[in-house]
């Protein structure tokens, strides 16, 4: 889908807190991603045995820079919904229509939204996002996204299969707003970001197209349907089309902190519900409620999520023994035409870090 940028690559580093170490030459796990031409830049944060290290590779890529984290946003939204369940304000197996009347099928439950088993139609493939240059400045309202989806038939009967669908989390975001009477971004900020002290994580304001603070540039094909189309800098864009399905910004270290401390955000009963999984198209991956269970080569699993949005791709998660890792790249997989090769490299970095 995508091709490599022309230009030299180099390691990047900067001063970091004393409790965190920067990689020494020859020991940078994300350098192979850049060296193989799979992405213009890559970043990582790895925590194990109480020690955390930050890495960066590529031209002008700051260590622990902020990136758009795409669908990792879903894990944040799911935590908020499950907190509302714990507070008795939302019924997990109750009809989503109770909270979001635009959902006409009364059989669709809140659980099915969070687990991608609702059958709701997808909206992202109907916005012209494959030619991002044409819509990068457009602001989408949440109900625009839902209306786009609901103009099409359901993908399947509710609860009969798994199909990853961003519409589910647009509805989940609207549910949060309906129940609390407050914007979903405010609820995420108060209930998750501030509670965990995530200093680099934020929800871009309405109309905000740039990234705050230190960050690497992000790149994309002008036409994702044409792998030979020109590569552009897509760092500045309106991310509103992702909304509660993918609008957040964070650093690798904040993703590590989030997934490592996620269990502390929920009562045991709701954490157990979050970890009840269904099978997916990948044999080593199962999906819970906004949380993915990924098998490790050394045995066991880690809990996390991936994210992809124009300019950036992320994968992050944590094990129950306190190890955690996050990797970010400055382009979606496939800029070079080998998306599976890039995904394999990134998953390998996470696997090695957590084993």
JSON list of N, CA and C in Angstrom, two decimals, residues 241-286:
[
{"chain": "A", "resi": 241, "resn": "UNK", "atom": "N", "xyz": [-12.57, 12.38, 12.38]},
{"chain": "A", "resi": 241, "resn": "UNK", "atom": "CA", "xyz": [-13.22, 11.21, 11.80]},
{"chain": "A", "resi": 241, "resn": "UNK", "atom": "C", "xyz": [-13.00, 9.97, 12.67]},
{"chain": "A", "resi": 242, "resn": "UNK", "atom": "N", "xyz": [-11.98, 10.00, 13.52]},
{"chain": "A", "resi": 242, "resn": "UNK", "atom": "CA", "xyz": [-11.74, 8.86, 14.41]},
{"chain": "A", "resi": 242, "resn": "UNK", "atom": "C", "xyz": [-12.54, 8.94, 15.69]},
{"chain": "A", "resi": 243, "resn": "UNK", "atom": "N", "xyz": [-12.77, 10.14, 16.19]},
{"chain": "A", "resi": 243, "resn": "UNK", "atom": "CA", "xyz": [-13.51, 10.43, 17.41]},
{"chain": "A", "resi": 243, "resn": "UNK", "atom": "C", "xyz": [-13.26, 9.37, 18.49]},
{"chain": "A", "resi": 244, "resn": "UNK", "atom": "N", "xyz": [-14.29, 8.80, 19.07]},
{"chain": "A", "resi": 244, "resn": "UNK", "atom": "CA", "xyz": [-14.10, 7.84, 20.17]},
{"chain": "A", "resi": 244, "resn": "UNK", "atom": "C", "xyz": [-13.54, 6.51, 19.71]},
{"chain": "A", "resi": 245, "resn": "UNK", "atom": "N", "xyz": [-13.40, 6.34, 18.41]},
{"chain": "A", "resi": 245, "resn": "UNK", "atom": "CA", "xyz": [-12.77, 5.13, 17.88]},
{"chain": "A", "resi": 245, "resn": "UNK", "atom": "C", "xyz": [-11.28, 5.31, 17.65]},
{"chain": "A", "resi": 246, "resn": "UNK", "atom": "N", "xyz": [-10.77, 6.58, 17.72]},
{"chain": "A", "resi": 246, "resn": "UNK", "atom": "CA", "xyz": [-9.35, 6.71, 17.42]},
{"chain": "A", "resi": 246, "resn": "UNK", "atom": "C", "xyz": [-8.75, 8.10, 17.44]},
{"chain": "A", "resi": 247, "resn": "UNK", "atom": "N", "xyz": [-9.18, 9.01, 18.30]},
{"chain": "A", "resi": 247, "resn": "UNK", "atom": "CA", "xyz": [-8.72, 10.39, 18.21]},
{"chain": "A", "resi": 247, "resn": "UNK", "atom": "C", "xyz": [-7.57, 10.75, 19.16]},
{"chain": "A", "resi": 248, "resn": "UNK", "atom": "N", "xyz": [-7.29, 9.96, 20.17]},
{"chain": "A", "resi": 248, "resn": "UNK", "atom": "CA", "xyz": [-6.32, 10.34, 21.20]},
{"chain": "A", "resi": 248, "resn": "UNK", "atom": "C", "xyz": [-4.89, 10.46, 20.68]},
{"chain": "A", "resi": 249, "resn": "UNK", "atom": "N", "xyz": [-4.11, 11.26, 21.38]},
{"chain": "A", "resi": 249, "resn": "UNK", "atom": "CA", "xyz": [-2.66, 11.42, 21.17]},
{"chain": "A", "resi": 249, "resn": "UNK", "atom": "C", "xyz": [-1.98, 10.98, 22.46]},
{"chain": "A", "resi": 250, "resn": "UNK", "atom": "N", "xyz": [-0.82, 10.30, 22.34]},
{"chain": "A", "resi": 250, "resn": "UNK", "atom": "CA", "xyz": [-0.07, 9.89, 23.53]},
{"chain": "A", "resi": 250, "resn": "UNK", "atom": "C", "xyz": [1.37, 9.61, 23.14]},
{"chain": "A", "resi": 251, "resn": "UNK", "atom": "N", "xyz": [2.21, 9.41, 24.12]},
{"chain": "A", "resi": 251, "resn": "UNK", "atom": "CA", "xyz": [3.59, 8.98, 23.91]},
{"chain": "A", "resi": 251, "resn": "UNK", "atom": "C", "xyz": [3.69, 7.48, 24.18]},
{"chain": "A", "resi": 252, "resn": "UNK", "atom": "N", "xyz": [4.74, 6.82, 23.68]},
{"chain": "A", "resi": 252, "resn": "UNK", "atom": "CA", "xyz": [4.92, 5.40, 24.00]},
{"chain": "A", "resi": 252, "resn": "UNK", "atom": "C", "xyz": [4.96, 5.14, 25.50]},
{"chain": "A", "resi": 253, "resn": "UNK", "atom": "N", "xyz": [5.62, 6.01, 26.26]},
{"chain": "A", "resi": 253, "resn": "UNK", "atom": "CA", "xyz": [5.70, 5.81, 27.71]},
{"chain": "A", "resi": 253, "resn": "UNK", "atom": "C", "xyz": [4.33, 5.90, 28.37]},
{"chain": "A", "resi": 254, "resn": "UNK", "atom": "N", "xyz": [3.49, 6.79, 27.88]},
{"chain": "A", "resi": 254, "resn": "UNK", "atom": "CA", "xyz": [2.14, 6.88, 28.44]},
{"chain": "A", "resi": 254, "resn": "UNK", "atom": "C", "xyz": [1.31, 5.65, 28.10]},
{"chain": "A", "resi": 255, "resn": "UNK", "atom": "N", "xyz": [1.50, 5.08, 26.91]},
{"chain": "A", "resi": 255, "resn": "UNK", "atom": "CA", "xyz": [0.80, 3.84, 26.57]},
{"chain": "A", "resi": 255, "resn": "UNK", "atom": "C", "xyz": [1.26, 2.71, 27.48]},
{"chain": "A", "resi": 256, "resn": "UNK", "atom": "N", "xyz": [2.55, 2.66, 27.76]},
{"chain": "A", "resi": 256, "resn": "UNK", "atom": "CA", "xyz": [3.08, 1.66, 28.69]},
{"chain": "A", "resi": 256, "resn": "UNK", "atom": "C", "xyz": [2.42, 1.83, 30.06]},
{"chain": "A", "resi": 257, "resn": "UNK", "atom": "N", "xyz": [2.36, 3.07, 30.54]},
{"chain": "A", "resi": 257, "resn": "UNK", "atom": "CA", "xyz": [1.77, 3.34, 31.85]},
{"chain": "A", "resi": 257, "resn": "UNK", "atom": "C", "xyz": [0.28, 2.99, 31.86]},
{"chain": "A", "resi": 258, "resn": "UNK", "atom": "N", "xyz": [-0.42, 3.30, 30.79]},
{"chain": "A", "resi": 258, "resn": "UNK", "atom": "CA", "xyz": [-1.85, 3.03, 30.72]},
{"chain": "A", "resi": 258, "resn": "UNK", "atom": "C", "xyz": [-2.13, 1.54, 30.80]},
{"chain": "A", "resi": 259, "resn": "UNK", "atom": "N", "xyz": [-1.51, 0.75, 29.94]},
{"chain": "A", "resi": 259, "resn": "UNK", "atom": "CA", "xyz": [-1.82, -0.68, 29.93]},
{"chain": "A", "resi": 259, "resn": "UNK", "atom": "C", "xyz": [-1.31, -1.38, 31.19]},
{"chain": "A", "resi": 260, "resn": "UNK", "atom": "N", "xyz": [-0.20, -0.92, 31.72]},
{"chain": "A", "resi": 260, "resn": "UNK", "atom": "CA", "xyz": [0.34, -1.53, 32.94]},
{"chain": "A", "resi": 260, "resn": "UNK", "atom": "C", "xyz": [-0.58, -1.27, 34.14]},
{"chain": "A", "resi": 261, "resn": "UNK", "atom": "N", "xyz": [-1.17, -0.08, 34.18]},
{"chain": "A", "resi": 261, "resn": "UNK", "atom": "CA", "xyz": [-1.99, 0.29, 35.34]},
{"chain": "A", "resi": 261, "resn": "UNK", "atom": "C", "xyz": [-3.49, 0.17, 35.09]},
{"chain": "A", "resi": 262, "resn": "UNK", "atom": "N", "xyz": [-3.87, -0.27, 33.91]},
{"chain": "A", "resi": 262, "resn": "UNK", "atom": "CA", "xyz": [-5.29, -0.38, 33.58]},
{"chain": "A", "resi": 262, "resn": "UNK", "atom": "C", "xyz": [-6.08, -1.18, 34.63]},
{"chain": "A", "resi": 263, "resn": "UNK", "atom": "N", "xyz": [-5.58, -2.30, 35.15]},
{"chain": "A", "resi": 263, "resn": "UNK", "atom": "CA", "xyz": [-6.36, -3.04, 36.14]},
{"chain": "A", "resi": 263, "resn": "UNK", "atom": "C", "xyz": [-6.76, -2.21, 37.36]},
{"chain": "A", "resi": 264, "resn": "UNK", "atom": "N", "xyz": [-5.98, -1.20, 37.70]},
{"chain": "A", "resi": 264, "resn": "UNK", "atom": "CA", "xyz": [-6.29, -0.37, 38.86]},
{"chain": "A", "resi": 264, "resn": "UNK", "atom": "C", "xyz": [-7.46, 0.58, 38.60]},
{"chain": "A", "resi": 265, "resn": "UNK", "atom": "N", "xyz": [-7.84, 0.73, 37.34]},
{"chain": "A", "resi": 265, "resn": "UNK", "atom": "CA", "xyz": [-8.92, 1.65, 36.99]},
{"chain": "A", "resi": 265, "resn": "UNK", "atom": "C", "xyz": [-10.30, 1.04, 37.14]},
{"chain": "A", "resi": 266, "resn": "UNK", "atom": "N", "xyz": [-10.36, -0.28, 37.30]},
{"chain": "A", "resi": 266, "resn": "UNK", "atom": "CA", "xyz": [-11.65, -0.97, 37.32]},
{"chain": "A", "resi": 266, "resn": "UNK", "atom": "C", "xyz": [-11.77, -1.89, 38.53]},
{"chain": "A", "resi": 267, "resn": "UNK", "atom": "N", "xyz": [-12.97, -2.06, 39.06]},
{"chain": "A", "resi": 267, "resn": "UNK", "atom": "CA", "xyz": [-13.19, -3.09, 40.08]},
{"chain": "A", "resi": 267, "resn": "UNK", "atom": "C", "xyz": [-12.93, -4.46, 39.46]},
{"chain": "A", "resi": 268, "resn": "UNK", "atom": "N", "xyz": [-12.59, -5.47, 40.28]},
{"chain": "A", "resi": 268, "resn": "UNK", "atom": "CA", "xyz": [-12.29, -6.81, 39.74]},
{"chain": "A", "resi": 268, "resn": "UNK", "atom": "C", "xyz": [-13.38, -7.37, 38.82]},
{"chain": "A", "resi": 269, "resn": "UNK", "atom": "N", "xyz": [-14.64, -7.14, 39.16]},
{"chain": "A", "resi": 269, "resn": "UNK", "atom": "CA", "xyz": [-15.72, -7.70, 38.34]},
{"chain": "A", "resi": 269, "resn": "UNK", "atom": "C", "xyz": [-15.73, -7.12, 36.94]},
{"chain": "A", "resi": 270, "resn": "UNK", "atom": "N", "xyz": [-15.50, -5.83, 36.82]},
{"chain": "A", "resi": 270, "resn": "UNK", "atom": "CA", "xyz": [-15.51, -5.19, 35.49]},
{"chain": "A", "resi": 270, "resn": "UNK", "atom": "C", "xyz": [-14.23, -5.52, 34.72]},
{"chain": "A", "resi": 271, "resn": "UNK", "atom": "N", "xyz": [-13.10, -5.65, 35.42]},
{"chain": "A", "resi": 271, "resn": "UNK", "atom": "CA", "xyz": [-11.88, -6.07, 34.74]},
{"chain": "A", "resi": 271, "resn": "UNK", "atom": "C", "xyz": [-12.05, -7.47, 34.17]},
{"chain": "A", "resi": 272, "resn": "UNK", "atom": "N", "xyz": [-12.70, -8.34, 34.92]},
{"chain": "A", "resi": 272, "resn": "UNK", "atom": "CA", "xyz": [-12.96, -9.70, 34.43]},
{"chain": "A", "resi": 272, "resn": "UNK", "atom": "C", "xyz": [-13.84, -9.68, 33.19]},
{"chain": "A", "resi": 273, "resn": "UNK", "atom": "N", "xyz": [-14.83, -8.80, 33.17]},
{"chain": "A", "resi": 273, "resn": "UNK", "atom": "CA", "xyz": [-15.68, -8.68, 31.98]},
{"chain": "A", "resi": 273, "resn": "UNK", "atom": "C", "xyz": [-14.87, -8.16, 30.79]},
{"chain": "A", "resi": 274, "resn": "UNK", "atom": "N", "xyz": [-13.99, -7.21, 31.04]},
{"chain": "A", "resi": 274, "resn": "UNK", "atom": "CA", "xyz": [-13.17, -6.65, 29.97]},
{"chain": "A", "resi": 274, "resn": "UNK", "atom": "C", "xyz": [-12.30, -7.72, 29.33]},
{"chain": "A", "resi": 275, "resn": "UNK", "atom": "N", "xyz": [-11.92, -8.72, 30.13]},
{"chain": "A", "resi": 275, "resn": "UNK", "atom": "CA", "xyz": [-11.02, -9.77, 29.66]},
{"chain": "A", "resi": 275, "resn": "UNK", "atom": "C", "xyz": [-11.75, -11.02, 29.16]},
{"chain": "A", "resi": 276, "resn": "UNK", "atom": "N", "xyz": [-13.06, -10.99, 29.09]},
{"chain": "A", "resi": 276, "resn": "UNK", "atom": "CA", "xyz": [-13.79, -12.09, 28.48]},
{"chain": "A", "resi": 276, "resn": "UNK", "atom": "C", "xyz": [-13.69, -11.92, 26.97]},
{"chain": "A", "resi": 277, "resn": "UNK", "atom": "N", "xyz": [-13.06, -12.86, 26.30]},
{"chain": "A", "resi": 277, "resn": "UNK", "atom": "CA", "xyz": [-12.71, -12.66, 24.89]},
{"chain": "A", "resi": 277, "resn": "UNK", "atom": "C", "xyz": [-13.50, -13.55, 23.93]},
{"chain": "A", "resi": 278, "resn": "UNK", "atom": "N", "xyz": [-13.49, -13.12, 22.68]},
{"chain": "A", "resi": 278, "resn": "UNK", "atom": "CA", "xyz": [-14.01, -13.93, 21.58]},
{"chain": "A", "resi": 278, "resn": "UNK", "atom": "C", "xyz": [-12.89, -14.10, 20.55]},
{"chain": "A", "resi": 279, "resn": "UNK", "atom": "N", "xyz": [-13.03, -15.11, 19.72]},
{"chain": "A", "resi": 279, "resn": "UNK", "atom": "CA", "xyz": [-12.01, -15.36, 18.70]},
{"chain": "A", "resi": 279, "resn": "UNK", "atom": "C", "xyz": [-12.08, -14.29, 17.60]},
{"chain": "A", "resi": 280, "resn": "UNK", "atom": "N", "xyz": [-10.95, -14.09, 16.93]},
{"chain": "A", "resi": 280, "resn": "UNK", "atom": "CA", "xyz": [-10.85, -13.15, 15.81]},
{"chain": "A", "resi": 280, "resn": "UNK", "atom": "C", "xyz": [-10.33, -13.91, 14.60]},
{"chain": "A", "resi": 281, "resn": "UNK", "atom": "N", "xyz": [-10.03, -13.19, 13.55]},
{"chain": "A", "resi": 281, "resn": "UNK", "atom": "CA", "xyz": [-9.49, -13.83, 12.34]},
{"chain": "A", "resi": 281, "resn": "UNK", "atom": "C", "xyz": [-8.06, -14.30, 12.53]},
{"chain": "A", "resi": 282, "resn": "UNK", "atom": "N", "xyz": [-7.40, -13.81, 13.58]},
{"chain": "A", "resi": 282, "resn": "UNK", "atom": "CA", "xyz": [-6.02, -14.22, 13.85]},
{"chain": "A", "resi": 282, "resn": "UNK", "atom": "C", "xyz": [-6.01, -15.27, 14.96]},
{"chain": "A", "resi": 283, "resn": "UNK", "atom": "N", "xyz": [-5.39, -16.43, 14.73]},
{"chain": "A", "resi": 283, "resn": "UNK", "atom": "CA", "xyz": [-5.46, -17.53, 15.70]},
{"chain": "A", "resi": 283, "resn": "UNK", "atom": "C", "xyz": [-4.83, -17.23, 17.05]},
{"chain": "A", "resi": 284, "resn": "UNK", "atom": "N", "xyz": [-3.87, -16.29, 17.11]},
{"chain": "A", "resi": 284, "resn": "UNK", "atom": "CA", "xyz": [-3.20, -15.99, 18.37]},
{"chain": "A", "resi": 284, "resn": "UNK", "atom": "C", "xyz": [-3.73, -14.73, 19.03]},
{"chain": "A", "resi": 285, "resn": "UNK", "atom": "N", "xyz": [-4.84, -14.21, 18.52]},
{"chain": "A", "resi": 285, "resn": "UNK", "atom": "CA", "xyz": [-5.41, -12.97, 19.04]},
{"chain": "A", "resi": 285, "resn": "UNK", "atom": "C", "xyz": [-6.88, -13.18, 19.39]},
{"chain": "A", "resi": 286, "resn": "UNK", "atom": "N", "xyz": [-7.26, -12.73, 20.59]},
{"chain": "A", "resi": 286, "resn": "UNK", "atom": "CA", "xyz": [-8.66, -12.76, 21.00]},
{"chain": "A", "resi": 286, "resn": "UNK", "atom": "C", "xyz": [-9.04, -11.35, 21.45]}
]
